Amino acid sequence: MNDDERGYPAANAPSGVDPADVHQNKWLAVAAYIIFFIPLLAARQSRFAMYHANQGLVLLLFSIACNIVLGFIPFIGWILLPIANLATLVLVIIGILQSANGQLKPLPVIGSISLLKVP
């Protein structure tokens, strides 16, 4: 397995985690994109679930930052805010599909950010 410095599998690695871990924690990983801390409580030792919990947390913080910053900018921000929220929704859907398919691929644009320690 080819790992980079953050401990995530390299992009060309087939899956990077134990298939049993994926099978056991797939729905917790899906839930991470809705409520990121569910895998933190239920599957702390799962590399697969924690990877998706990290992606869900980064996505949540991205969404909050966009809403705060663009909400204060008159006119231009008010026009860009729905676009940013739509982009967040698209990233959530991509993350849910990747976790449901047992993949450890980073999300576009924000996927390289690591805030949680993955076992």
mmCIF file with all atom_site columns, N, CA and C in Angstrom, residues 42-85:
data_model
loop_
_atom_site.group_PDB
_atom_site.id
_atom_site.type_symbol
_atom_site.label_atom_id
_atom_site.label_alt_id
_atom_site.label_comp_id
_atom_site.label_asym_id
_atom_site.label_entity_id
_atom_site.label_seq_id
_atom_site.pdbx_PDB_ins_code
_atom_site.Cartn_x
_atom_site.Cartn_y
_atom_site.Cartn_z
_atom_site.occupancy
_atom_site.B_iso_or_equiv
_atom_site.pdbx_formal_charge
_atom_site.auth_seq_id
_atom_site.auth_comp_id
_atom_site.auth_asym_id
_atom_site.auth_atom_id
_atom_site.pdbx_PDB_model_num
ATOM 1   N N  . ALA A 1 42 ? -18.670 6.157  17.247 1.00 0.00 ? 42 ALA A N  1
ATOM 2   C CA . ALA A 1 42 ? -18.978 4.747  17.053 1.00 0.00 ? 42 ALA A CA 1
ATOM 3   C C  . ALA A 1 42 ? -17.849 3.908  16.456 1.00 0.00 ? 42 ALA A C  1
ATOM 4   N N  . ALA A 1 43 ? -16.928 4.527  15.722 1.00 0.00 ? 43 ALA A N  1
ATOM 5   C CA . ALA A 1 43 ? -15.917 3.731  15.019 1.00 0.00 ? 43 ALA A CA 1
ATOM 6   C C  . ALA A 1 43 ? -14.573 4.437  15.042 1.00 0.00 ? 43 ALA A C  1
ATOM 7   N N  . ARG A 1 44 ? -14.109 4.785  16.205 1.00 0.00 ? 44 ARG A N  1
ATOM 8   C CA . ARG A 1 44 ? -12.868 5.551  16.356 1.00 0.00 ? 44 ARG A CA 1
ATOM 9   C C  . ARG A 1 44 ? -11.647 4.813  15.789 1.00 0.00 ? 44 ARG A C  1
ATOM 10  N N  . GLN A 1 45 ? -11.630 3.499  15.822 1.00 0.00 ? 45 GLN A N  1
ATOM 11  C CA . GLN A 1 45 ? -10.477 2.722  15.361 1.00 0.00 ? 45 GLN A CA 1
ATOM 12  C C  . GLN A 1 45 ? -10.553 2.355  13.874 1.00 0.00 ? 45 GLN A C  1
ATOM 13  N N  . SER A 1 46 ? -11.641 2.705  13.213 1.00 0.00 ? 46 SER A N  1
ATOM 14  C CA . SER A 1 46 ? -11.800 2.374  11.802 1.00 0.00 ? 46 SER A CA 1
ATOM 15  C C  . SER A 1 46 ? -11.136 3.434  10.932 1.00 0.00 ? 46 SER A C  1
ATOM 16  N N  . ARG A 1 47 ? -10.165 3.026  10.148 1.00 0.00 ? 47 ARG A N  1
ATOM 17  C CA . ARG A 1 47 ? -9.485  3.962  9.254  1.00 0.00 ? 47 ARG A CA 1
ATOM 18  C C  . ARG A 1 47 ? -10.454 4.506  8.205  1.00 0.00 ? 47 ARG A C  1
ATOM 19  N N  . PHE A 1 48 ? -11.311 3.642  7.695  1.00 0.00 ? 48 PHE A N  1
ATOM 20  C CA . PHE A 1 48 ? -12.272 4.028  6.664  1.00 0.00 ? 48 PHE A CA 1
ATOM 21  C C  . PHE A 1 48 ? -13.265 5.065  7.198  1.00 0.00 ? 48 PHE A C  1
ATOM 22  N N  . ALA A 1 49 ? -13.856 4.801  8.339  1.00 0.00 ? 49 ALA A N  1
ATOM 23  C CA . ALA A 1 49 ? -14.850 5.714  8.906  1.00 0.00 ? 49 ALA A CA 1
ATOM 24  C C  . ALA A 1 49 ? -14.212 7.038  9.330  1.00 0.00 ? 49 ALA A C  1
ATOM 25  N N  . MET A 1 50 ? -13.024 6.983  9.890  1.00 0.00 ? 50 MET A N  1
ATOM 26  C CA . MET A 1 50 ? -12.355 8.205  10.334 1.00 0.00 ? 50 MET A CA 1
ATOM 27  C C  . MET A 1 50 ? -11.914 9.071  9.151  1.00 0.00 ? 50 MET A C  1
ATOM 28  N N  . TYR A 1 51 ? -11.515 8.432  8.056  1.00 0.00 ? 51 TYR A N  1
ATOM 29  C CA . TYR A 1 51 ? -11.161 9.190  6.857  1.00 0.00 ? 51 TYR A CA 1
ATOM 30  C C  . TYR A 1 51 ? -12.368 10.003 6.386  1.00 0.00 ? 51 TYR A C  1
ATOM 31  N N  . HIS A 1 52 ? -13.532 9.360  6.335  1.00 0.00 ? 52 HIS A N  1
ATOM 32  C CA . HIS A 1 52 ? -14.734 10.057 5.872  1.00 0.00 ? 52 HIS A CA 1
ATOM 33  C C  . HIS A 1 52 ? -15.243 11.043 6.923  1.00 0.00 ? 52 HIS A C  1
ATOM 34  N N  . ALA A 1 53 ? -15.008 10.789 8.200  1.00 0.00 ? 53 ALA A N  1
ATOM 35  C CA . ALA A 1 53 ? -15.352 11.768 9.235  1.00 0.00 ? 53 ALA A CA 1
ATOM 36  C C  . ALA A 1 53 ? -14.514 13.035 9.048  1.00 0.00 ? 53 ALA A C  1
ATOM 37  N N  . ASN A 1 54 ? -13.247 12.869 8.724  1.00 0.00 ? 54 ASN A N  1
ATOM 38  C CA . ASN A 1 54 ? -12.387 14.019 8.456  1.00 0.00 ? 54 ASN A CA 1
ATOM 39  C C  . ASN A 1 54 ? -12.902 14.800 7.250  1.00 0.00 ? 54 ASN A C  1
ATOM 40  N N  . GLN A 1 55 ? -13.261 14.101 6.189  1.00 0.00 ? 55 GLN A N  1
ATOM 41  C CA . GLN A 1 55 ? -13.783 14.770 5.005  1.00 0.00 ? 55 GLN A CA 1
ATOM 42  C C  . GLN A 1 55 ? -15.089 15.506 5.332  1.00 0.00 ? 55 GLN A C  1
ATOM 43  N N  . GLY A 1 56 ? -15.949 14.893 6.144  1.00 0.00 ? 56 GLY A N  1
ATOM 44  C CA . GLY A 1 56 ? -17.200 15.535 6.536  1.00 0.00 ? 56 GLY A CA 1
ATOM 45  C C  . GLY A 1 56 ? -16.974 16.776 7.382  1.00 0.00 ? 56 GLY A C  1
ATOM 46  N N  . LEU A 1 57 ? -16.000 16.727 8.289  1.00 0.00 ? 57 LEU A N  1
ATOM 47  C CA . LEU A 1 57 ? -15.677 17.883 9.120  1.00 0.00 ? 57 LEU A CA 1
ATOM 48  C C  . LEU A 1 57 ? -15.129 19.027 8.274  1.00 0.00 ? 57 LEU A C  1
ATOM 49  N N  . VAL A 1 58 ? -14.222 18.734 7.377  1.00 0.00 ? 58 VAL A N  1
ATOM 50  C CA . VAL A 1 58 ? -13.662 19.766 6.496  1.00 0.00 ? 58 VAL A CA 1
ATOM 51  C C  . VAL A 1 58 ? -14.762 20.382 5.639  1.00 0.00 ? 58 VAL A C  1
ATOM 52  N N  . LEU A 1 59 ? -15.666 19.560 5.157  1.00 0.00 ? 59 LEU A N  1
ATOM 53  C CA . LEU A 1 59 ? -16.777 20.047 4.343  1.00 0.00 ? 59 LEU A CA 1
ATOM 54  C C  . LEU A 1 59 ? -17.704 20.949 5.162  1.00 0.00 ? 59 LEU A C  1
ATOM 55  N N  . LEU A 1 60 ? -17.972 20.577 6.404  1.00 0.00 ? 60 LEU A N  1
ATOM 56  C CA . LEU A 1 60 ? -18.800 21.411 7.277  1.00 0.00 ? 60 LEU A CA 1
ATOM 57  C C  . LEU A 1 60 ? -18.142 22.767 7.527  1.00 0.00 ? 60 LEU A C  1
ATOM 58  N N  . LEU A 1 61 ? -16.853 22.762 7.846  1.00 0.00 ? 61 LEU A N  1
ATOM 59  C CA . LEU A 1 61 ? -16.144 24.017 8.091  1.00 0.00 ? 61 LEU A CA 1
ATOM 60  C C  . LEU A 1 61 ? -16.071 24.890 6.839  1.00 0.00 ? 61 LEU A C  1
ATOM 61  N N  . PHE A 1 62 ? -15.900 24.261 5.689  1.00 0.00 ? 62 PHE A N  1
ATOM 62  C CA . PHE A 1 62 ? -15.913 24.982 4.411  1.00 0.00 ? 62 PHE A CA 1
ATOM 63  C C  . PHE A 1 62 ? -17.260 25.663 4.198  1.00 0.00 ? 62 PHE A C  1
ATOM 64  N N  . SER A 1 63 ? -18.325 24.947 4.468  1.00 0.00 ? 63 SER A N  1
ATOM 65  C CA . SER A 1 63 ? -19.673 25.486 4.299  1.00 0.00 ? 63 SER A CA 1
ATOM 66  C C  . SER A 1 63 ? -19.934 26.656 5.247  1.00 0.00 ? 63 SER A C  1
ATOM 67  N N  . ILE A 1 64 ? -19.539 26.494 6.503  1.00 0.00 ? 64 ILE A N  1
ATOM 68  C CA . ILE A 1 64 ? -19.728 27.569 7.487  1.00 0.00 ? 64 ILE A CA 1
ATOM 69  C C  . ILE A 1 64 ? -18.933 28.811 7.077  1.00 0.00 ? 64 ILE A C  1
ATOM 70  N N  . ALA A 1 65 ? -17.683 28.614 6.675  1.00 0.00 ? 65 ALA A N  1
ATOM 71  C CA . ALA A 1 65 ? -16.838 29.744 6.270  1.00 0.00 ? 65 ALA A CA 1
ATOM 72  C C  . ALA A 1 65 ? -17.428 30.470 5.059  1.00 0.00 ? 65 ALA A C  1
ATOM 73  N N  . CYS A 1 66 ? -17.888 29.713 4.079  1.00 0.00 ? 66 CYS A N  1
ATOM 74  C CA . CYS A 1 66 ? -18.490 30.338 2.892  1.00 0.00 ? 66 CYS A CA 1
ATOM 75  C C  . CYS A 1 66 ? -19.731 31.140 3.266  1.00 0.00 ? 66 CYS A C  1
ATOM 76  N N  . ASN A 1 67 ? -20.570 30.580 4.124  1.00 0.00 ? 67 ASN A N  1
ATOM 77  C CA . ASN A 1 67 ? -21.795 31.271 4.504  1.00 0.00 ? 67 ASN A CA 1
ATOM 78  C C  . ASN A 1 67 ? -21.510 32.534 5.301  1.00 0.00 ? 67 ASN A C  1
ATOM 79  N N  . ILE A 1 68 ? -20.529 32.492 6.175  1.00 0.00 ? 68 ILE A N  1
ATOM 80  C CA . ILE A 1 68 ? -20.200 33.682 6.971  1.00 0.00 ? 68 ILE A CA 1
ATOM 81  C C  . ILE A 1 68 ? -19.592 34.761 6.081  1.00 0.00 ? 68 ILE A C  1
ATOM 82  N N  . VAL A 1 69 ? -18.588 34.392 5.325  1.00 0.00 ? 69 VAL A N  1
ATOM 83  C CA . VAL A 1 69 ? -17.877 35.389 4.501  1.00 0.00 ? 69 VAL A CA 1
ATOM 84  C C  . VAL A 1 69 ? -18.793 35.961 3.421  1.00 0.00 ? 69 VAL A C  1
ATOM 85  N N  . LEU A 1 70 ? -19.456 35.101 2.679  1.00 0.00 ? 70 LEU A N  1
ATOM 86  C CA . LEU A 1 70 ? -20.286 35.595 1.579  1.00 0.00 ? 70 LEU A CA 1
ATOM 87  C C  . LEU A 1 70 ? -21.559 36.270 2.076  1.00 0.00 ? 70 LEU A C  1
ATOM 88  N N  . GLY A 1 71 ? -22.004 35.924 3.275  1.00 0.00 ? 71 GLY A N  1
ATOM 89  C CA . GLY A 1 71 ? -23.193 36.564 3.828  1.00 0.00 ? 71 GLY A CA 1
ATOM 90  C C  . GLY A 1 71 ? -22.974 38.013 4.192  1.00 0.00 ? 71 GLY A C  1
ATOM 91  N N  . PHE A 1 72 ? -21.741 38.392 4.484  1.00 0.00 ? 72 PHE A N  1
ATOM 92  C CA . PHE A 1 72 ? -21.433 39.766 4.850  1.00 0.00 ? 72 PHE A CA 1
ATOM 93  C C  . PHE A 1 72 ? -21.080 40.653 3.667  1.00 0.00 ? 72 PHE A C  1
ATOM 94  N N  . ILE A 1 73 ? -20.836 40.072 2.519  1.00 0.00 ? 73 ILE A N  1
ATOM 95  C CA . ILE A 1 73 ? -20.465 40.868 1.339  1.00 0.00 ? 73 ILE A CA 1
ATOM 96  C C  . ILE A 1 73 ? -21.744 41.227 0.584  1.00 0.00 ? 73 ILE A C  1
ATOM 97  N N  . PRO A 1 74 ? -22.070 42.505 0.511  1.00 0.00 ? 74 PRO A N  1
ATOM 98  C CA . PRO A 1 74 ? -23.306 42.896 -0.169 1.00 0.00 ? 74 PRO A CA 1
ATOM 99  C C  . PRO A 1 74 ? -23.266 42.578 -1.663 1.00 0.00 ? 74 PRO A C  1
ATOM 100 N N  . PHE A 1 75 ? -24.377 42.241 -2.194 1.00 0.00 ? 75 PHE A N  1
ATOM 101 C CA . PHE A 1 75 ? -24.645 41.995 -3.595 1.00 0.00 ? 75 PHE A CA 1
ATOM 102 C C  . PHE A 1 75 ? -23.827 40.857 -4.196 1.00 0.00 ? 75 PHE A C  1
ATOM 103 N N  . ILE A 1 76 ? -22.527 41.008 -4.340 1.00 0.00 ? 76 ILE A N  1
ATOM 104 C CA . ILE A 1 76 ? -21.707 39.948 -4.944 1.00 0.00 ? 76 ILE A CA 1
ATOM 105 C C  . ILE A 1 76 ? -21.745 38.691 -4.074 1.00 0.00 ? 76 ILE A C  1
ATOM 106 N N  . GLY A 1 77 ? -21.593 38.869 -2.777 1.00 0.00 ? 77 GLY A N  1
ATOM 107 C CA . GLY A 1 77 ? -21.648 37.739 -1.858 1.00 0.00 ? 77 GLY A CA 1
ATOM 108 C C  . GLY A 1 77 ? -23.010 37.080 -1.865 1.00 0.00 ? 77 GLY A C  1
ATOM 109 N N  . TRP A 1 78 ? -24.044 37.888 -1.964 1.00 0.00 ? 78 TRP A N  1
ATOM 110 C CA . TRP A 1 78 ? -25.395 37.336 -1.965 1.00 0.00 ? 78 TRP A CA 1
ATOM 111 C C  . TRP A 1 78 ? -25.668 36.546 -3.246 1.00 0.00 ? 78 TRP A C  1
ATOM 112 N N  . ILE A 1 79 ? -24.989 36.893 -4.310 1.00 0.00 ? 79 ILE A N  1
ATOM 113 C CA . ILE A 1 79 ? -25.130 36.143 -5.556 1.00 0.00 ? 79 ILE A CA 1
ATOM 114 C C  . ILE A 1 79 ? -24.292 34.853 -5.491 1.00 0.00 ? 79 ILE A C  1
ATOM 115 N N  . LEU A 1 80 ? -23.087 34.946 -4.905 1.00 0.00 ? 80 LEU A N  1
ATOM 116 C CA . LEU A 1 80 ? -22.199 33.782 -4.836 1.00 0.00 ? 80 LEU A CA 1
ATOM 117 C C  . LEU A 1 80 ? -22.590 32.781 -3.756 1.00 0.00 ? 80 LEU A C  1
ATOM 118 N N  . LEU A 1 81 ? -23.336 33.216 -2.751 1.00 0.00 ? 81 LEU A N  1
ATOM 119 C CA . LEU A 1 81 ? -23.703 32.327 -1.646 1.00 0.00 ? 81 LEU A CA 1
ATOM 120 C C  . LEU A 1 81 ? -24.506 31.106 -2.105 1.00 0.00 ? 81 LEU A C  1
ATOM 121 N N  . PRO A 1 82 ? -25.531 31.264 -2.933 1.00 0.00 ? 82 PRO A N  1
ATOM 122 C CA . PRO A 1 82 ? -26.239 30.054 -3.400 1.00 0.00 ? 82 PRO A CA 1
ATOM 123 C C  . PRO A 1 82 ? -25.348 29.128 -4.228 1.00 0.00 ? 82 PRO A C  1
ATOM 124 N N  . ILE A 1 83 ? -24.401 29.707 -4.957 1.00 0.00 ? 83 ILE A N  1
ATOM 125 C CA . ILE A 1 83 ? -23.480 28.889 -5.745 1.00 0.00 ? 83 ILE A CA 1
ATOM 126 C C  . ILE A 1 83 ? -22.572 28.085 -4.816 1.00 0.00 ? 83 ILE A C  1
ATOM 127 N N  . ALA A 1 84 ? -22.083 28.723 -3.759 1.00 0.00 ? 84 ALA A N  1
ATOM 128 C CA . ALA A 1 84 ? -21.241 28.020 -2.778 1.00 0.00 ? 84 ALA A CA 1
ATOM 129 C C  . ALA A 1 84 ? -22.025 26.927 -2.065 1.00 0.00 ? 84 ALA A C  1
ATOM 130 N N  . ASN A 1 85 ? -23.280 27.209 -1.733 1.00 0.00 ? 85 ASN A N  1
ATOM 131 C CA . ASN A 1 85 ? -24.103 26.182 -1.083 1.00 0.00 ? 85 ASN A CA 1
ATOM 132 C C  . ASN A 1 85 ? -24.400 25.021 -2.029 1.00 0.00 ? 85 ASN A C  1
#
